[in-house]
Amino acid sequence: MDPYLIEAIINGILLGGVLALLALGLNLIFGVVDVVWIAYADIVMCGMYVIFFLYTEYGVPLPLACLIAIASMAALGVVVHLLIIAPVLDSAPINQLLATGGLLFFLQSFATLLFGTDFRNIGVRLPILESATLYISFSRLIAFAVGLIGAVALYLFLKRTYIGTAIRAVAQDREIVGLMGVDQRRIYLVTSAIGGALAGLAACLLALQYDVHPYIGNTFGPVIFMICVLGGLGNMIGGFIASFIISQIIAIGGYYSNTELSYVFAFTFFIVLMFVRPRGIFAR
Amino acid sequence: MSILRISMLVGLAILIALPVVIPPYFLHLLIQILLWAFIYTAWALMGRFGFVSFGHGAFMGVGAYVPALLWSYYDVTPWLGIPVGIALSILLAVIIGYPCFRLKVVGHYFALVTLALSQVVLLSLVAARDVTGGSLGFTQKAVGHSWYALQFPDKAYFYGISVVLWLIGLYVWQRIDHGINREALEAISEVEDAATAIGINVLREQLRVTMISAALTALGGAIYGQYIMYLNPETVSGIAVSLQIVFAVIAGGVYSLLGPTVGSLLTLSLTEGLRVWFGINFIGAANTIYGILLILCIIFMPQGIVGALQGIRFRRPQAKTAPAE
C-alpha cells in the first residue's frame, strides 16, 4: 500500500483520539443536563488561549499551564451552566441551542476583541517519529494517548465513584433520582465542570498541534456535533466509535482529494446517515 | 384600520423619497438593512413554525454564487442565472427537507442536519477555489451600468430593488400568516399526529414553506451579490451567516411581521455604529454585544423585541384561537 495512505490512516486514528475526548465531554453534558452546548468547541478555544498566554507571555511551565487551563475551563463550565443554561433548563430544546449559540457568538467575538484575529502558536516543536517511510508527529501521538486515557478515566469515574453513579442515574431518569436523595443541581454543576475540564484537556492537546485563533472553534465544533449525533446524542460509547469513523473519512478523504472536500464528504456522510438512522448509528 | 393604511402609505412614500435626500453612505446602509430584512423574513417563514434552520447560509451561498459564476465565466445574464440559483436552492431544500420531515428529524436534530448542509456548501465553495477563488473571495466581471448584467453603480437602483424585495418578503409572510396554511402549520408544530388526523397533508405543507423560504433566501443572496459585487464564502454561506440570520430574527421577533426587519435594523445599526465610533481597533465588539443580547433575548423574551412590545401594548388575543380567514 502507498505509505502516504497508511500515514493518512494513522493520522486519522490519532485525530480520532482528540475528537473522541471532545465528543465525550459534549455527550456527558447532553446525557446529564439534556442541553446541547453548541459553543463547546469555543470553550476549547478559550483553553488554548489560556495555555498560550501562560506559557509564552508569563513563562509558566507547559505542564502547569495545562493544569491551570483545565481547572479554569472547569470553572468556566460551571459559570456557563449557572449563567446561561440554568435559566433556560425548562425552555424548548431549540431555545437552549440558541442560547448556547449566543455564547458561541460572544466567545468568538470577545476573543477577537481581546486578541485580534492573529494566528498564535505556542511554539513547542515536538519531534517527528520516523520509521521507514512513515512520519508520525509526536504531538499527535501524545494527543491520542492522552485522549484515550482521559476517556478511560472518565469511564472509571462514572462507574466506580458515588458521584459518578449519581451522574449516570440522572442521565437515566431525572425524575426518580430526586426521590433517591440526589441533588440534581449539584450533579448538573459537577457535570458541567467535568465537561469544561475535558474541553480544557482537549485544548492542551490541540495547542500542541494547531495555531490558536478566535475562530478555531468553527473548525472543530460542527465535526464534534456530527460525531455526537452519529453516535446517538448522550451515547458515550457510540460517540467514541463515531469519532474514529469520522476522523478516518476526513483523513482518507484528505489523502484522495483535499482537506475541504474531505470535510464535505464527512458532512454529507452525516446527513445521509441521519436519514438512514435518525437516532444514530448505534440506536437500538 | 384606515389610520394603519394611511401610515403605511406615508411610510412607503418616505421610503421611496429617501434616496434623493440622504447621503450615499446611509443609502448603502439602508440597502443592506432591507436586503437582510428580506432574507431574515424568509428564514422566519420556517422559524416561526419551529423549524430552526441553520442551513440558510447554504441557500444564500448557492443563490449568490450561481449567477455570479455564470455571468463571469459564461456571460449568462443574471436574469437567467438568478432563477437557476433559486432552482438549485429549492432542490437542496427538498433534498434535505423531504427526508427530514418524512422521518421526523425535528428540533435540534433538524438544526444540526441543516448546520451540516451549510458547512457542505461553504466547504465546497472553498474547495472549488480554481473557480470560486476559495477563501479569497470572488469578484464579478463588472460592466458598468447595465440592465442586462443587473449591475448599477448608482445605488438608487439597488435601493429600489431592495425596497421591492422587502415588500415581497412581507407580502409572502402575510399570505402565509393569513392563509389556511398557517393554521395547518401551527397545528403541525404543536401536535403533528392530530394535524394528520384532521386531514392536513403535513409533509406537503412543511415542504412548501421550506421551499418558499429557501427560494426567497437564494433570491436575497443573489441580489446581495449583485449589489456588493464581491462574494466570499464566509460572508454569504456557512455557519457564521446561518447563525447571524437566526440571531437577528430571534432578537427582532420570529412571530411578528416586522420582527425580522427590526432584527436587521438593530444588528446592522449596531455593527455600523460600533464600527464608526470605535474604529477597526474595536473589531469584534459588535458581535460580542450580539452574543450577550442573544442570550438575554432567549432567557428573558423568547418572543423577540417586537413580540415583547406587542405583548405589553396590546395584550392581543391568542392568535391561535382566531377563526380562519
Coordinates of C-alpha atoms in Angstrom, one line a residue:
Chain A
M1 CA 0.0 0.0 0.0
D2 CA 1.0 3.6 -0.6
P3 CA 2.9 4.8 2.5
Y4 CA 1.1 8.1 2.3
L5 CA -2.2 6.4 2.6
I6 CA -1.0 4.4 5.6
E7 CA 0.2 7.7 7.1
A8 CA -3.2 9.2 6.4
I9 CA -4.9 6.3 8.1
I10 CA -2.7 6.5 11.2
N11 CA -3.1 10.3 11.4
G12 CA -6.8 9.7 11.2
I13 CA -6.7 7.3 14.1
L14 CA -4.7 9.8 16.1
L15 CA -7.1 12.7 15.3
G16 CA -9.9 10.4 16.4
G17 CA -8.5 10.3 19.9
V18 CA -8.8 14.0 20.4
L19 CA -12.2 14.1 18.7
A20 CA -13.3 11.3 21.0
L21 CA -12.3 13.3 24.0
L22 CA -14.3 16.3 22.9
A23 CA -17.3 14.1 21.9
L24 CA -17.2 12.6 25.4
G25 CA -17.4 16.0 27.1
L26 CA -20.3 17.1 24.9
N27 CA -22.1 13.8 25.3
L28 CA -21.7 13.8 29.0
I29 CA -23.3 17.2 29.3
F30 CA -26.1 16.3 26.9
G31 CA -26.8 13.0 28.5
V32 CA -27.0 14.5 32.0
V33 CA -28.1 18.1 31.6
D34 CA -30.0 17.4 28.4
V35 CA -28.7 20.6 26.7
V36 CA -26.5 20.7 23.5
W37 CA -23.7 23.1 24.1
I38 CA -23.2 24.5 20.6
A39 CA -20.3 26.6 21.9
Y40 CA -18.4 23.6 23.3
A41 CA -15.6 24.0 20.8
D42 CA -15.2 27.6 21.7
I43 CA -14.6 26.7 25.3
V44 CA -11.7 24.7 23.9
M45 CA -10.6 27.8 22.1
C46 CA -10.6 29.7 25.5
G47 CA -8.5 26.9 27.0
M48 CA -6.0 27.2 24.2
Y49 CA -5.6 31.0 24.8
V50 CA -5.1 30.4 28.5
I51 CA -2.2 28.0 27.6
F52 CA -0.8 30.3 25.0
F53 CA -0.6 33.3 27.3
L54 CA 0.5 31.5 30.4
Y55 CA 3.3 29.7 28.5
T56 CA 4.6 32.3 26.1
E57 CA 3.8 35.6 27.9
Y58 CA 4.2 34.7 31.5
G59 CA 6.7 31.8 31.2
V60 CA 4.7 29.4 33.2
P61 CA 6.0 25.8 32.5
L62 CA 3.8 24.0 30.0
P63 CA 2.5 21.2 32.3
L64 CA 1.5 23.8 34.9
A65 CA -0.1 25.9 32.2
C66 CA -2.1 22.9 31.0
L67 CA -3.3 22.2 34.5
I68 CA -4.4 25.8 35.0
A69 CA -6.2 25.7 31.7
I70 CA -8.0 22.5 32.7
A71 CA -9.0 24.0 36.0
S72 CA -10.1 27.3 34.6
M73 CA -12.1 25.7 31.9
A74 CA -13.8 23.6 34.5
A75 CA -14.7 26.8 36.3
L76 CA -15.9 28.3 33.0
G77 CA -18.1 25.3 32.5
V78 CA -19.7 25.9 35.9
V79 CA -20.2 29.7 35.1
V80 CA -21.7 28.9 31.8
H81 CA -24.1 26.5 33.4
L82 CA -25.1 28.9 36.1
L83 CA -25.5 32.0 33.9
I84 CA -26.8 30.6 30.7
I85 CA -28.0 27.0 31.0
A86 CA -29.8 27.1 34.3
P87 CA -32.2 29.9 33.3
V88 CA -33.3 28.0 30.1
L89 CA -33.4 24.5 31.6
D90 CA -37.2 24.3 31.2
S91 CA -37.3 26.1 27.8
A92 CA -37.8 24.3 24.4
P93 CA -34.7 22.5 23.3
I94 CA -34.3 24.8 20.4
N95 CA -34.1 27.8 22.7
Q96 CA -31.4 26.1 24.7
L97 CA -29.5 25.5 21.5
L98 CA -29.9 29.2 20.5
A99 CA -28.8 30.4 24.0
T100 CA -25.5 28.5 23.6
G101 CA -25.4 29.8 20.0
G102 CA -25.3 33.2 21.6
L103 CA -22.5 32.1 23.8
L104 CA -20.6 31.0 20.7
F105 CA -21.0 34.4 19.2
F106 CA -19.9 36.0 22.4
L107 CA -16.8 33.9 23.0
Q108 CA -15.6 34.2 19.4
S109 CA -16.1 37.9 19.2
F110 CA -14.8 38.6 22.6
A111 CA -11.6 36.7 21.8
T112 CA -11.4 38.7 18.6
L113 CA -11.8 41.9 20.6
L114 CA -9.2 40.9 23.1
F115 CA -6.6 39.2 21.0
G116 CA -7.3 40.1 17.4
T117 CA -7.6 37.6 14.6
D118 CA -3.9 36.7 14.6
F119 CA -2.9 33.1 14.5
R120 CA -0.8 32.3 17.5
N121 CA 1.3 29.3 18.2
I122 CA 2.8 28.3 21.5
G123 CA 6.0 27.4 19.5
V124 CA 6.6 24.0 21.1
R125 CA 8.1 21.7 18.5
L126 CA 7.9 18.1 19.4
P127 CA 10.0 15.6 17.4
I128 CA 8.5 13.7 14.5
L129 CA 8.8 9.9 14.7
E130 CA 10.2 8.2 11.6
S131 CA 10.0 4.6 10.8
A132 CA 11.0 3.5 7.3
T133 CA 8.8 5.7 5.1
L134 CA 6.3 6.8 7.7
Y135 CA 6.4 10.2 9.5
I136 CA 4.2 10.4 12.6
S137 CA 4.1 13.6 14.6
F138 CA 4.8 13.0 18.3
S139 CA 2.3 15.7 19.4
R140 CA -0.5 13.7 17.7
L141 CA 0.6 10.6 19.4
I142 CA 0.5 12.3 22.7
A143 CA -2.9 13.7 21.9
F144 CA -4.2 10.3 21.0
A145 CA -2.8 8.6 24.1
V146 CA -4.0 11.3 26.5
G147 CA -7.4 11.3 24.8
L148 CA -7.7 7.6 25.4
I149 CA -6.5 7.9 29.0
G150 CA -9.0 10.7 29.6
A151 CA -11.8 8.6 28.2
V152 CA -10.9 5.6 30.4
A153 CA -10.5 7.8 33.4
L154 CA -14.0 9.3 32.8
Y155 CA -15.4 5.8 32.4
L156 CA -13.9 4.7 35.7
F157 CA -15.0 7.8 37.4
L158 CA -18.6 7.3 36.3
K159 CA -18.6 3.6 37.2
R160 CA -16.6 3.5 40.4
T161 CA -17.4 6.6 42.4
Y162 CA -20.5 7.6 44.2
I163 CA -20.9 10.9 42.4
G164 CA -20.2 9.2 39.1
T165 CA -23.1 6.7 39.8
A166 CA -25.3 9.7 40.7
I167 CA -24.4 11.3 37.4
R168 CA -25.3 8.2 35.5
A169 CA -28.5 7.9 37.4
V170 CA -29.6 11.4 36.5
A171 CA -28.9 10.6 32.8
Q172 CA -31.2 7.6 33.1
D173 CA -34.1 9.1 34.9
R174 CA -34.1 12.6 36.2
E175 CA -37.5 12.4 37.9
I176 CA -36.8 9.4 40.1
V177 CA -33.3 10.4 41.0
G178 CA -34.6 13.3 43.1
L179 CA -36.6 10.9 45.2
M180 CA -33.4 8.9 45.9
G181 CA -31.9 11.9 47.6
V182 CA -29.6 13.1 44.8
D183 CA -29.4 16.9 44.5
Q184 CA -29.8 17.4 40.8
R185 CA -28.5 20.9 40.7
R186 CA -25.3 19.7 42.3
I187 CA -25.0 16.9 39.7
Y188 CA -25.5 19.4 36.9
L189 CA -22.7 21.6 38.3
V190 CA -20.3 18.7 38.6
T191 CA -21.2 17.5 35.1
S192 CA -20.6 21.0 33.6
A193 CA -17.3 21.2 35.5
I194 CA -16.2 17.8 34.1
G195 CA -17.4 18.8 30.6
G196 CA -15.4 22.1 30.9
A197 CA -12.3 20.2 32.2
L198 CA -12.5 17.8 29.2
A199 CA -12.6 20.8 26.9
G200 CA -9.5 22.2 28.8
L201 CA -7.7 18.9 28.4
A202 CA -8.5 18.9 24.7
A203 CA -7.2 22.4 24.5
C204 CA -3.9 21.2 25.9
L205 CA -3.6 18.6 23.2
L206 CA -4.8 20.8 20.3
A207 CA -2.4 23.7 21.4
L208 CA 0.5 21.4 20.6
Q209 CA -0.7 20.9 17.0
Y210 CA -2.6 23.9 15.9
D211 CA -2.4 27.7 16.0
V212 CA -5.0 29.3 18.2
H213 CA -7.2 32.0 16.8
P214 CA -10.7 33.2 17.7
Y215 CA -12.5 31.1 15.1
I216 CA -10.7 27.8 15.6
G217 CA -13.9 26.5 17.3
N218 CA -15.7 26.6 13.9
T219 CA -13.1 24.1 12.6
F220 CA -13.9 21.5 15.3
G221 CA -17.3 22.4 16.5
P222 CA -19.5 21.2 13.7
V223 CA -17.5 18.0 13.5
I224 CA -18.0 17.2 17.1
F225 CA -21.7 17.7 16.9
M226 CA -21.8 15.4 13.9
I227 CA -19.9 12.8 15.9
C228 CA -22.2 13.0 18.9
V229 CA -25.3 12.8 16.8
L230 CA -24.0 10.0 14.7
G231 CA -23.1 8.0 17.9
G232 CA -26.5 9.0 19.3
L233 CA -26.6 12.1 21.5
G234 CA -25.8 11.1 25.0
N235 CA -24.4 7.7 24.0
M236 CA -20.8 7.9 25.0
I237 CA -19.6 4.6 23.6
G238 CA -21.4 5.4 20.3
G239 CA -19.7 8.8 20.2
F240 CA -16.4 7.2 20.9
I241 CA -16.7 4.9 17.9
A242 CA -18.2 7.6 15.7
S243 CA -15.1 9.8 16.3
F244 CA -12.9 7.2 14.7
I245 CA -15.3 6.7 11.7
I246 CA -15.4 10.5 11.0
S247 CA -11.7 11.0 11.6
Q248 CA -11.0 8.2 9.1
I249 CA -13.3 9.8 6.5
I250 CA -11.6 13.1 7.0
A251 CA -8.1 11.6 6.8
I252 CA -8.6 9.3 3.9
G253 CA -10.7 11.9 2.0
G254 CA -7.9 14.3 2.5
Y255 CA -5.5 11.8 1.0
Y256 CA -7.6 11.4 -2.1
S257 CA -8.6 15.0 -2.6
N258 CA -8.1 18.0 -0.3
T259 CA -8.9 19.0 3.3
E260 CA -12.1 20.9 2.5
L261 CA -13.5 18.2 0.3
S262 CA -12.8 15.6 3.0
Y263 CA -14.9 17.6 5.4
V264 CA -17.6 17.9 2.7
F265 CA -17.5 14.0 2.5
A266 CA -17.8 13.8 6.3
F267 CA -20.7 16.2 6.5
T268 CA -22.5 14.5 3.6
F269 CA -22.0 11.2 5.2
F270 CA -23.5 12.6 8.3
I271 CA -26.6 14.0 6.5
V272 CA -27.2 10.7 4.7
L273 CA -26.8 8.7 7.9
M274 CA -29.2 11.0 9.7
F275 CA -31.8 9.9 7.2
V276 CA -30.9 6.2 7.3
R277 CA -30.6 6.1 11.1
P278 CA -32.0 9.2 12.6
R279 CA -31.2 8.3 16.2
G280 CA -27.6 7.5 15.5
I281 CA -25.7 4.5 14.1
F282 CA -25.9 2.6 17.4
A283 CA -29.5 3.2 18.2
R284 CA -31.4 0.1 19.1
Chain B
M1 CA -57.6 50.2 10.0
S2 CA -57.7 53.3 7.8
I3 CA -55.1 55.0 10.1
L4 CA -53.0 52.0 9.6
R5 CA -53.4 52.2 5.9
I6 CA -52.5 55.9 5.8
S7 CA -49.5 55.5 8.0
M8 CA -48.4 52.6 5.7
L9 CA -48.7 54.8 2.6
V10 CA -46.8 57.6 4.3
G11 CA -44.1 55.2 5.3
L12 CA -43.9 53.9 1.7
A13 CA -43.7 57.5 0.3
I14 CA -40.9 58.3 2.7
L15 CA -39.1 55.1 1.7
I16 CA -39.4 56.0 -2.0
A17 CA -38.3 59.6 -1.5
L18 CA -35.3 58.7 0.7
P19 CA -32.6 58.1 -2.0
V20 CA -33.0 61.7 -3.1
V21 CA -32.4 63.1 0.3
I22 CA -29.9 61.0 2.2
P23 CA -26.1 60.7 1.5
P24 CA -24.8 57.6 -0.3
Y25 CA -23.3 56.1 2.8
F26 CA -26.7 55.9 4.5
L27 CA -28.3 54.7 1.4
H28 CA -25.8 51.9 1.3
L29 CA -26.7 51.0 4.9
L30 CA -30.4 51.1 4.1
I31 CA -30.0 48.8 1.1
Q32 CA -28.2 46.3 3.3
I33 CA -30.8 46.6 6.0
L34 CA -33.6 46.0 3.5
L35 CA -31.8 43.1 1.8
W36 CA -31.0 41.4 5.1
A37 CA -34.5 42.1 6.4
F38 CA -35.8 40.2 3.3
I39 CA -33.6 37.2 4.0
Y40 CA -34.4 37.3 7.7
T41 CA -38.1 37.4 6.8
A42 CA -37.6 34.4 4.5
W43 CA -36.0 32.5 7.4
A44 CA -38.8 33.4 9.8
L45 CA -41.3 31.8 7.4
M46 CA -39.8 28.5 8.7
G47 CA -38.5 29.5 12.1
R48 CA -42.0 30.5 13.3
F49 CA -43.2 27.0 12.8
G50 CA -40.5 25.5 14.9
F51 CA -38.1 24.5 12.1
V52 CA -35.0 26.2 13.2
S53 CA -32.7 26.0 10.2
F54 CA -29.0 26.6 10.4
G55 CA -28.9 25.9 6.7
H56 CA -29.9 29.2 5.2
G57 CA -26.3 30.1 4.7
A58 CA -26.3 27.3 2.2
F59 CA -29.3 28.7 0.3
M60 CA -27.9 32.1 0.3
G61 CA -24.5 31.0 -0.8
V62 CA -25.9 29.0 -3.8
G63 CA -28.2 31.9 -4.7
A64 CA -25.3 34.3 -4.7
Y65 CA -22.6 32.3 -6.3
V66 CA -24.5 30.6 -9.1
P67 CA -25.5 33.8 -11.0
A68 CA -22.1 35.5 -10.3
L69 CA -20.2 32.5 -11.7
L70 CA -22.5 32.0 -14.7
W71 CA -22.1 35.7 -15.6
S72 CA -18.4 35.9 -15.1
Y73 CA -17.4 32.7 -16.9
Y74 CA -20.2 32.2 -19.5
D75 CA -21.7 35.6 -19.9
V76 CA -25.1 34.3 -18.9
T77 CA -27.3 37.1 -17.8
P78 CA -28.3 37.2 -14.1
W79 CA -31.9 37.2 -15.3
L80 CA -31.3 33.6 -16.2
G81 CA -28.6 32.9 -13.5
I82 CA -30.7 34.0 -10.6
P83 CA -33.6 31.6 -11.4
V84 CA -31.0 28.8 -11.8
G85 CA -29.6 29.6 -8.4
I86 CA -33.0 29.7 -6.9
A87 CA -33.9 26.4 -8.5
L88 CA -30.8 24.8 -7.1
S89 CA -31.6 26.2 -3.7
I90 CA -35.1 24.8 -3.8
L91 CA -33.6 21.4 -4.9
L92 CA -31.3 21.5 -1.9
A93 CA -34.2 22.4 0.3
V94 CA -36.2 19.4 -0.9
I95 CA -33.2 17.0 -0.7
I96 CA -32.8 18.0 2.9
G97 CA -36.3 18.8 3.8
Y98 CA -38.2 15.8 2.4
P99 CA -36.3 13.1 4.4
C100 CA -36.2 15.3 7.5
F101 CA -40.0 15.8 7.5
R102 CA -40.6 12.3 6.4
L103 CA -38.5 10.8 9.1
K104 CA -39.5 13.4 11.7
V105 CA -36.0 14.7 12.1
V106 CA -37.1 17.7 14.2
G107 CA -35.9 20.1 16.9
H108 CA -32.2 20.2 17.4
Y109 CA -31.6 17.2 15.1
F110 CA -33.1 19.3 12.3
A111 CA -30.9 22.2 13.3
L112 CA -27.8 20.0 13.2
V113 CA -28.6 18.5 9.8
T114 CA -29.1 21.9 8.3
L115 CA -25.9 23.1 10.0
A116 CA -24.1 20.3 8.2
L117 CA -25.7 21.4 5.0
S118 CA -24.4 24.9 5.3
Q119 CA -20.9 23.6 6.1
V120 CA -21.1 21.4 3.0
V121 CA -21.9 24.4 0.8
L122 CA -19.3 26.6 2.5
L123 CA -16.5 24.0 2.2
S124 CA -17.4 23.1 -1.4
L125 CA -17.1 26.8 -2.3
V126 CA -13.7 26.9 -0.6
A127 CA -12.6 23.6 -2.2
A128 CA -13.5 24.7 -5.7
R129 CA -11.0 27.5 -5.4
D130 CA -9.9 27.3 -9.0
V131 CA -13.4 28.6 -10.0
T132 CA -14.6 30.5 -7.0
G133 CA -11.4 31.9 -5.7
G134 CA -11.8 30.0 -2.5
S135 CA -11.4 31.9 0.8
L136 CA -10.0 34.9 -1.0
G137 CA -13.4 35.5 -2.5
F138 CA -14.7 36.2 -5.9
T139 CA -15.2 39.5 -7.8
Q140 CA -17.7 39.6 -10.5
K141 CA -16.9 40.8 -14.0
A142 CA -18.1 44.5 -13.9
V143 CA -19.5 46.2 -17.0
G144 CA -20.8 49.5 -15.5
H145 CA -24.5 50.4 -15.8
S146 CA -26.4 47.6 -17.4
W147 CA -29.8 46.1 -17.0
Y148 CA -28.7 43.0 -18.9
A149 CA -25.9 42.3 -16.3
L150 CA -28.0 43.7 -13.5
Q151 CA -25.2 46.0 -12.4
F152 CA -25.9 49.5 -11.3
P153 CA -23.1 51.8 -10.0
D154 CA -25.9 54.2 -9.0
K155 CA -27.1 53.0 -5.6
A156 CA -30.6 54.3 -6.2
Y157 CA -31.4 51.3 -8.4
F158 CA -30.4 48.8 -5.9
Y159 CA -32.3 50.8 -3.3
G160 CA -35.4 50.5 -5.4
I161 CA -34.8 46.7 -5.9
S162 CA -34.3 46.1 -2.2
V163 CA -37.4 48.0 -1.3
V164 CA -39.4 45.9 -3.7
L165 CA -37.8 42.7 -2.4
W166 CA -38.5 43.6 1.2
L167 CA -42.2 44.3 0.4
I168 CA -42.4 41.0 -1.4
G169 CA -41.0 39.3 1.6
L170 CA -43.5 40.9 3.9
Y171 CA -46.3 40.1 1.5
V172 CA -45.4 36.4 1.4
W173 CA -45.1 36.4 5.2
Q174 CA -48.6 38.0 5.4
R175 CA -50.0 35.5 2.9
I176 CA -48.8 32.5 4.9
D177 CA -49.8 34.2 8.1
H178 CA -53.4 34.7 7.0
G179 CA -53.8 31.7 4.8
I180 CA -55.2 28.4 5.9
N181 CA -51.7 27.1 5.8
R182 CA -50.7 28.9 9.0
E183 CA -53.4 27.1 10.9
A184 CA -52.2 23.9 9.4
L185 CA -48.5 24.5 10.1
E186 CA -49.2 25.7 13.6
A187 CA -51.2 22.6 14.2
I188 CA -48.3 20.6 12.9
S189 CA -45.7 22.3 15.1
E190 CA -47.8 21.5 18.1
V191 CA -49.4 18.2 17.6
E192 CA -48.4 16.6 14.4
D193 CA -50.4 13.4 14.7
A194 CA -53.5 15.3 15.4
A195 CA -52.9 17.5 12.4
T196 CA -52.6 14.5 10.3
A197 CA -55.8 13.1 11.8
I198 CA -57.9 16.1 10.7
G199 CA -56.7 15.7 7.2
I200 CA -53.8 18.1 6.8
N201 CA -51.2 16.9 4.5
V202 CA -48.4 17.6 6.9
L203 CA -45.5 16.7 4.7
R204 CA -46.7 18.9 1.8
E205 CA -47.2 21.9 4.0
Q206 CA -43.8 21.6 5.6
L207 CA -42.1 21.2 2.2
R208 CA -44.0 24.1 0.7
V209 CA -43.0 26.6 3.4
T210 CA -39.4 25.2 3.3
M211 CA -39.2 25.7 -0.5
I212 CA -40.6 29.2 -0.4
S213 CA -38.2 30.1 2.4
A214 CA -35.2 28.7 0.5
A215 CA -36.2 30.3 -2.7
L216 CA -36.5 33.8 -1.2
T217 CA -33.2 33.4 0.7
A218 CA -31.5 32.5 -2.5
L219 CA -33.0 35.5 -4.3
G220 CA -31.9 37.7 -1.4
G221 CA -28.4 36.2 -1.7
A222 CA -28.3 36.8 -5.4
I223 CA -29.3 40.5 -5.2
Y224 CA -26.8 40.9 -2.3
G225 CA -24.1 39.5 -4.6
Q226 CA -25.1 41.7 -7.5
Y227 CA -25.0 44.7 -5.2
I228 CA -21.8 44.1 -3.3
M229 CA -20.1 42.6 -6.5
Y230 CA -17.7 40.7 -4.2
L231 CA -18.5 37.3 -2.8
N232 CA -16.7 35.5 0.0
P233 CA -17.7 32.0 1.2
E234 CA -17.6 33.2 4.8
T235 CA -19.8 36.2 4.3
V236 CA -22.6 34.6 2.2
S237 CA -22.6 31.0 3.4
G238 CA -21.6 28.7 6.3
I239 CA -22.3 28.5 10.0
A240 CA -21.4 32.2 10.6
V241 CA -24.1 33.5 8.2
S242 CA -26.6 30.9 9.3
L243 CA -26.1 32.0 13.0
Q244 CA -26.3 35.6 12.1
I245 CA -29.7 35.0 10.4
V246 CA -31.0 33.0 13.3
F247 CA -29.8 35.6 15.8
A248 CA -31.2 38.6 14.1
V249 CA -34.6 37.1 13.7
I250 CA -34.7 35.8 17.3
A251 CA -33.7 39.3 18.5
G252 CA -36.3 41.0 16.4
G253 CA -39.0 38.5 16.9
V254 CA -39.8 35.5 14.9
Y255 CA -43.6 35.6 15.4
S256 CA -44.3 39.1 14.1
L257 CA -44.4 40.5 10.6
L258 CA -41.8 43.3 11.2
G259 CA -39.7 41.3 13.7
P260 CA -37.1 40.2 11.2
T261 CA -36.9 43.7 9.8
V262 CA -36.4 45.1 13.3
G263 CA -33.7 42.5 13.8
S264 CA -31.9 43.6 10.7
L265 CA -32.2 47.3 11.5
L266 CA -30.9 46.6 15.0
T267 CA -28.0 44.4 14.2
L268 CA -26.7 46.4 11.2
S269 CA -27.1 49.7 13.0
L270 CA -25.2 48.2 16.0
T271 CA -22.4 46.9 13.7
E272 CA -22.1 50.1 11.8
G273 CA -22.4 52.3 14.9
L274 CA -19.7 50.5 16.8
R275 CA -17.5 50.4 13.7
V276 CA -17.8 54.1 13.2
W277 CA -17.5 55.1 16.8
F278 CA -14.7 52.8 17.8
G279 CA -12.9 52.2 14.5
I280 CA -11.4 49.0 13.4
N281 CA -9.4 48.5 16.7
F282 CA -12.6 47.5 18.2
I283 CA -13.2 44.7 15.8
G284 CA -15.5 42.1 17.3
A285 CA -17.2 44.5 19.7
A286 CA -20.5 44.4 17.8
N287 CA -20.7 40.6 17.8
T288 CA -19.7 40.5 21.4
I289 CA -22.7 42.6 22.2
Y290 CA -24.9 40.5 19.8
G291 CA -23.9 37.4 21.7
I292 CA -24.9 38.8 25.0
L293 CA -28.1 40.2 23.6
L294 CA -29.0 36.9 22.0
I295 CA -28.5 35.0 25.3
L296 CA -30.6 37.7 27.1
C297 CA -33.3 37.6 24.5
I298 CA -33.6 33.8 24.7
I299 CA -33.7 33.9 28.5
F300 CA -36.0 36.9 29.0
M301 CA -38.1 37.4 25.9
P302 CA -38.2 34.4 23.6
Q303 CA -40.8 36.3 21.5
G304 CA -38.2 38.9 20.4
I305 CA -38.3 42.7 20.7
V306 CA -41.4 43.3 18.5
G307 CA -43.2 40.4 20.1
A308 CA -42.4 41.6 23.6
L309 CA -43.6 45.1 22.7
Q310 CA -46.8 43.8 21.2
G311 CA -47.4 41.7 24.3
I312 CA -47.1 44.8 26.5
R313 CA -49.1 47.2 24.4
F314 CA -52.0 45.2 23.1
R315 CA -52.2 42.0 25.1
R316 CA -53.5 40.7 21.9
P317 CA -55.9 37.8 22.0
Q318 CA -54.3 34.4 21.3
A319 CA -53.8 34.3 17.6
K320 CA -54.2 30.6 17.6
T321 CA -57.8 30.7 18.6
A322 CA -58.8 33.3 15.9
P323 CA -61.0 31.9 13.2
A324 CA -59.5 31.0 9.9
E325 CA -60.0 33.6 7.2

